[in-house]
PDB file of C-alpha atoms in Angstrom:
ATOM      1  CA  MET A   2     183.227  18.095  77.908  1.00 52.00           C
ATOM      2  CA  ASP A   3     179.762  18.816  77.700  1.00 89.00           C
ATOM      3  CA  ILE A   4     177.703  20.586  74.812  1.00 95.00           C
ATOM      4  CA  GLU A   5     174.716  22.721  75.031  1.00 96.00           C
ATOM      5  CA  PHE A   6     173.012  25.077  72.563  1.00 96.00           C
ATOM      6  CA  SER A   7     169.393  26.198  72.345  1.00 97.00           C
ATOM      7  CA  LEU A   8     167.467  27.815  69.221  1.00 97.00           C
ATOM      8  CA  ALA A   9     164.625  29.694  69.317  1.00 96.00           C
ATOM      9  CA  LEU A  10     162.422  29.383  66.422  1.00 96.00           C
ATOM     10  CA  PRO A  11     159.410  30.807  64.410  1.00 95.00           C
ATOM     11  CA  ARG A  12     156.435  28.616  64.686  1.00 95.00           C
ATOM     12  CA  ASP A  13     157.101  27.711  60.989  1.00 93.00           C
ATOM     13  CA  ALA A  14     158.129  24.382  59.429  1.00 92.00           C
ATOM     14  CA  MET A  15     160.922  25.980  57.820  1.00 93.00           C
ATOM     15  CA  GLY A  16     162.950  25.948  60.934  1.00 95.00           C
ATOM     16  CA  ILE A  17     162.899  22.095  61.184  1.00 97.00           C
ATOM     17  CA  PRO A  18     165.436  21.529  58.654  1.00 97.00           C
ATOM     18  CA  MET A  19     167.832  24.000  60.715  1.00 96.00           C
ATOM     19  CA  VAL A  20     167.383  22.049  63.819  1.00 97.00           C
ATOM     20  CA  ARG A  21     168.149  18.873  62.012  1.00 98.00           C
ATOM     21  CA  ARG A  22     171.260  20.262  60.674  1.00 97.00           C
ATOM     22  CA  VAL A  23     172.610  21.851  63.826  1.00 97.00           C
ATOM     23  CA  LEU A  24     171.810  18.935  65.873  1.00 98.00           C
ATOM     24  CA  GLY A  25     172.929  16.354  63.241  1.00 98.00           C
ATOM     25  CA  ASP A  26     176.145  18.047  62.641  1.00 97.00           C
ATOM     26  CA  THR A  27     176.954  18.397  66.435  1.00 96.00           C
ATOM     27  CA  LEU A  28     176.367  14.627  66.893  1.00 97.00           C
ATOM     28  CA  ARG A  29     178.486  13.538  63.833  1.00 95.00           C
ATOM     29  CA  CYS A  30     181.255  15.678  64.697  1.00 92.00           C
ATOM     30  CA  ILE A  31     181.995  13.746  68.144  1.00 93.00           C
ATOM     31  CA  GLY A  32     181.635  10.364  66.509  1.00 94.00           C
ATOM     32  CA  VAL A  33     177.805   9.304  66.971  1.00 96.00           C
ATOM     33  CA  THR A  34     176.746   6.415  64.734  1.00 97.00           C
ATOM     34  CA  GLU A  35     174.626   7.258  61.781  1.00 97.00           C
ATOM     35  CA  ASP A  36     171.769   5.166  62.947  1.00 98.00           C
ATOM     36  CA  CYS A  37     171.755   6.612  66.396  1.00 98.00           C
ATOM     37  CA  VAL A  38     171.969  10.194  64.565  1.00 98.00           C
ATOM     38  CA  SER A  39     169.161   9.431  62.494  1.00 98.00           C
ATOM     39  CA  ASP A  40     166.868   8.156  65.593  1.00 98.00           C
ATOM     40  CA  VAL A  41     167.447  11.625  67.180  1.00 98.00           C
ATOM     41  CA  LEU A  42     166.644  13.543  64.544  1.00 98.00           C
ATOM     42  CA  LEU A  43     163.567  11.656  63.547  1.00 97.00           C
ATOM     43  CA  ALA A  44     162.207  12.175  67.186  1.00 98.00           C
ATOM     44  CA  THR A  45     163.353  15.850  67.168  1.00 98.00           C
ATOM     45  CA  SER A  46     161.402  16.368  63.724  1.00 97.00           C
ATOM     46  CA  GLU A  47     158.340  15.134  65.098  1.00 94.00           C
ATOM     47  CA  ALA A  48     158.578  16.783  68.427  1.00 96.00           C
ATOM     48  CA  CYS A  49     159.304  20.212  66.333  1.00 96.00           C
ATOM     49  CA  ALA A  50     156.515  19.552  64.035  1.00 94.00           C
ATOM     50  CA  ASN A  51     154.132  19.126  66.830  1.00 91.00           C
ATOM     51  CA  ALA A  52     155.462  22.385  68.345  1.00 93.00           C
ATOM     52  CA  VAL A  53     154.766  23.981  64.870  1.00 94.00           C
ATOM     53  CA  ARG A  54     151.100  22.390  64.364  1.00 90.00           C
ATOM     54  CA  HIS A  55     149.915  22.665  67.793  1.00 87.00           C
ATOM     55  CA  GLY A  56     151.973  25.544  69.621  1.00 88.00           C
ATOM     56  CA  GLY A  57     149.611  28.372  68.986  1.00 83.00           C
ATOM     57  CA  PRO A  58     148.719  31.173  69.719  1.00 85.00           C
ATOM     58  CA  SER A  59     152.383  31.852  70.262  1.00 86.00           C
ATOM     59  CA  LYS A  60     154.572  32.700  67.260  1.00 92.00           C
ATOM     60  CA  ARG A  61     157.668  30.913  68.791  1.00 94.00           C
ATOM     61  CA  TYR A  62     159.197  27.458  69.978  1.00 95.00           C
ATOM     62  CA  ALA A  63     162.479  26.502  71.389  1.00 97.00           C
ATOM     63  CA  VAL A  64     164.824  23.805  71.241  1.00 98.00           C
ATOM     64  CA  MET A  65     167.383  23.152  73.698  1.00 98.00           C
ATOM     65  CA  ALA A  66     169.913  20.246  73.389  1.00 98.00           C
ATOM     66  CA  ALA A  67     172.371  18.937  76.081  1.00 97.00           C
ATOM     67  CA  ILE A  68     174.977  16.399  75.248  1.00 96.00           C
ATOM     68  CA  GLY A  69     177.121  14.671  77.791  1.00 94.00           C
ATOM     69  CA  GLN A  70     178.128  11.726  79.656  1.00 92.00           C
ATOM     70  CA  GLY A  71     177.067   9.570  76.614  1.00 94.00           C
ATOM     71  CA  ARG A  72     173.643  10.621  76.149  1.00 96.00           C
ATOM     72  CA  CYS A  73     171.559  13.441  74.611  1.00 98.00           C
ATOM     73  CA  GLU A  74     168.625  15.251  76.220  1.00 98.00           C
ATOM     74  CA  LEU A  75     166.768  17.403  73.995  1.00 98.00           C
ATOM     75  CA  ARG A  76     163.748  19.679  74.925  1.00 98.00           C
ATOM     76  CA  VAL A  77     161.260  20.884  72.615  1.00 97.00           C
ATOM     77  CA  VAL A  78     158.818  23.853  74.459  1.00 96.00           C
ATOM     78  CA  ASP A  79     156.060  25.855  72.768  1.00 94.00           C
ATOM     79  CA  ASN A  80     153.484  28.122  74.276  1.00 90.00           C
ATOM     80  CA  GLY A  81     150.685  26.679  72.889  1.00 85.00           C
ATOM     81  CA  LEU A  82     147.400  25.327  74.497  1.00 80.00           C
ATOM     82  CA  GLY A  83     148.869  22.091  75.699  1.00 73.00           C
ATOM     83  CA  LEU A  84     148.794  18.793  74.542  1.00 66.00           C
ATOM     84  CA  GLY A  85     145.332  17.341  75.346  1.00 64.00           C
ATOM     85  CA  ALA A  86     145.961  13.362  75.483  1.00 62.00           C
ATOM     86  CA  ILE A  87     148.960  11.193  74.671  1.00 64.00           C
ATOM     87  CA  PRO A  88     147.591   8.515  72.229  1.00 62.00           C
ATOM     88  CA  ARG A  89     148.169   4.804  73.474  1.00 66.00           C
ATOM     89  CA  GLN A  90     148.235   3.034  69.623  1.00 61.00           C
ATOM     90  CA  TYR A  91     148.953   4.144  66.137  1.00 58.00           C
ATOM     91  CA  PRO A  92     145.994   5.803  64.568  1.00 63.00           C
ATOM     92  CA  ALA A  93     144.261   3.914  61.292  1.00 59.00           C
ATOM     93  CA  GLY A  94     146.377   3.369  58.482  1.00 56.00           C
ATOM     94  CA  ASP A  95     144.792   6.012  56.365  1.00 59.00           C
ATOM     95  CA  ALA A  96     144.908   8.857  59.170  1.00 59.00           C
ATOM     96  CA  GLU A  97     147.065  11.849  57.963  1.00 63.00           C
ATOM     97  CA  HIS A  98     148.220  12.645  61.663  1.00 65.00           C
ATOM     98  CA  GLY A  99     148.345  11.230  64.952  1.00 67.00           C
ATOM     99  CA  ARG A 100     151.656   9.056  64.773  1.00 77.00           C
ATOM    100  CA  GLY A 101     154.393  11.517  66.280  1.00 84.00           C
ATOM    101  CA  ILE A 102     154.505  10.806  69.513  1.00 85.00           C
ATOM    102  CA  LEU A 103     154.337   7.108  68.926  1.00 86.00           C
ATOM    103  CA  ILE A 104     157.359   7.440  66.487  1.00 89.00           C
ATOM    104  CA  MET A 105     159.200   9.407  69.143  1.00 93.00           C
ATOM    105  CA  GLN A 106     158.525   6.769  71.838  1.00 91.00           C
ATOM    106  CA  SER A 107     159.923   4.101  69.288  1.00 93.00           C
ATOM    107  CA  VAL A 108     163.253   5.761  68.534  1.00 97.00           C
ATOM    108  CA  VAL A 109     164.447   7.197  71.791  1.00 98.00           C
ATOM    109  CA  ASP A 110     165.076   5.867  75.351  1.00 98.00           C
ATOM    110  CA  GLU A 111     162.921   7.949  77.188  1.00 97.00           C
ATOM    111  CA  ILE A 112     160.156  10.560  76.516  1.00 95.00           C
ATOM    112  CA  SER A 113     158.293  12.683  78.873  1.00 94.00           C
ATOM    113  CA  PHE A 114     155.744  15.502  78.578  1.00 91.00           C
ATOM    114  CA  ASP A 115     155.625  18.743  80.848  1.00 91.00           C
ATOM    115  CA  ILE A 116     151.977  20.013  80.109  1.00 85.00           C
ATOM    116  CA  THR A 117     150.427  23.306  81.429  1.00 83.00           C
ATOM    117  CA  PRO A 118     146.971  23.587  79.751  1.00 78.00           C
ATOM    118  CA  GLY A 119     146.848  27.080  78.377  1.00 77.00           C
ATOM    119  CA  ASN A 120     150.783  27.612  78.665  1.00 82.00           C
ATOM    120  CA  GLY A 121     152.228  24.887  76.532  1.00 88.00           C
ATOM    121  CA  THR A 122     154.171  21.798  76.509  1.00 91.00           C
ATOM    122  CA  THR A 123     157.694  20.851  76.905  1.00 94.00           C
ATOM    123  CA  VAL A 124     158.576  17.535  75.195  1.00 95.00           C
ATOM    124  CA  CYS A 125     161.711  16.037  76.679  1.00 97.00           C
ATOM    125  CA  LEU A 126     163.402  13.230  74.614  1.00 98.00           C
ATOM    126  CA  ARG A 127     166.592  11.279  76.041  1.00 98.00           C
ATOM    127  CA  LYS A 128     168.958   8.904  73.960  1.00 98.00           C
ATOM    128  CA  GLU A 129     171.802   6.948  74.981  1.00 98.00           C
ATOM    129  CA  LEU A 130     174.554   7.668  72.217  1.00 97.00           C
ATOM    130  CA  ASP A 131     175.955   4.861  70.186  1.00 97.00           C
ATOM    131  CA  TRP A 132     179.491   5.407  69.162  1.00 94.00           C
ATOM    132  CA  ASP A 133     181.339   4.744  65.600  1.00 92.00           C
ATOM    133  CA  GLU A 134     184.276   2.907  66.738  1.00 91.00           C
ATOM    134  CA  GLU A 135     185.832   3.612  63.326  1.00 90.00           C
ATOM    135  CA  TRP A 136     185.455   7.281  63.595  1.00 87.00           C
ATOM    136  CA  LEU A 137     186.815   7.112  66.935  1.00 84.00           C
ATOM    137  CA  ALA A 138     189.861   5.400  66.089  1.00 88.00           C
ATOM    138  CA  THR A 139     191.145   8.193  64.131  1.00 87.00           C
ATOM    139  CA  HIS A 140     189.971  10.814  66.346  1.00 82.00           C
ATOM    140  CA  ASP A 141     190.272  11.996  69.704  1.00 70.00           C
ATOM    141  CA  ARG A 142     188.824   9.272  72.015  1.00 58.00           C
ATOM    142  CA  ALA A 143     188.248  12.394  74.740  1.00 59.00           C
ATOM    143  CA  LEU A 144     185.573  13.319  72.454  1.00 55.00           C
ATOM    144  CA  ALA A 145     183.465   9.916  73.390  1.00 54.00           C
ATOM    145  CA  SER A 146     183.383  11.147  76.833  1.00 57.00           C
ATOM    146  CA  VAL A 147     180.927  13.784  75.717  1.00 55.00           C
TER     147      VAL A 147
END
């Protein structure tokens, strides 16, 4: 069984908790460990925050999720000006911004970017899912093949 969904959101920070709720509830319902859910949600929140912050002049962005074969793949798509450069190291400790991509890299297995200058950025996040064996012992194990 595969699970796929997409959300089209206004480019406003108020949509990020909605994305977290839908994605988190989905992963928990199929028996993913809370640590793994937290990692996926952190990376997704960072990608969404970047779309909200840098996705102009478009008024919307999209989040697409595909969960199957033991992994989760997320795409966060904006139609902004496109990402300039990917940072290679964390910014200074007193910097207010600039850690998002590095945070995403630290909690997912793969991250990639499709950047079209002037036409937006797609961030693709991939994470192998860890299963909560205790949860699976009391639920249908077929879900673990998702």
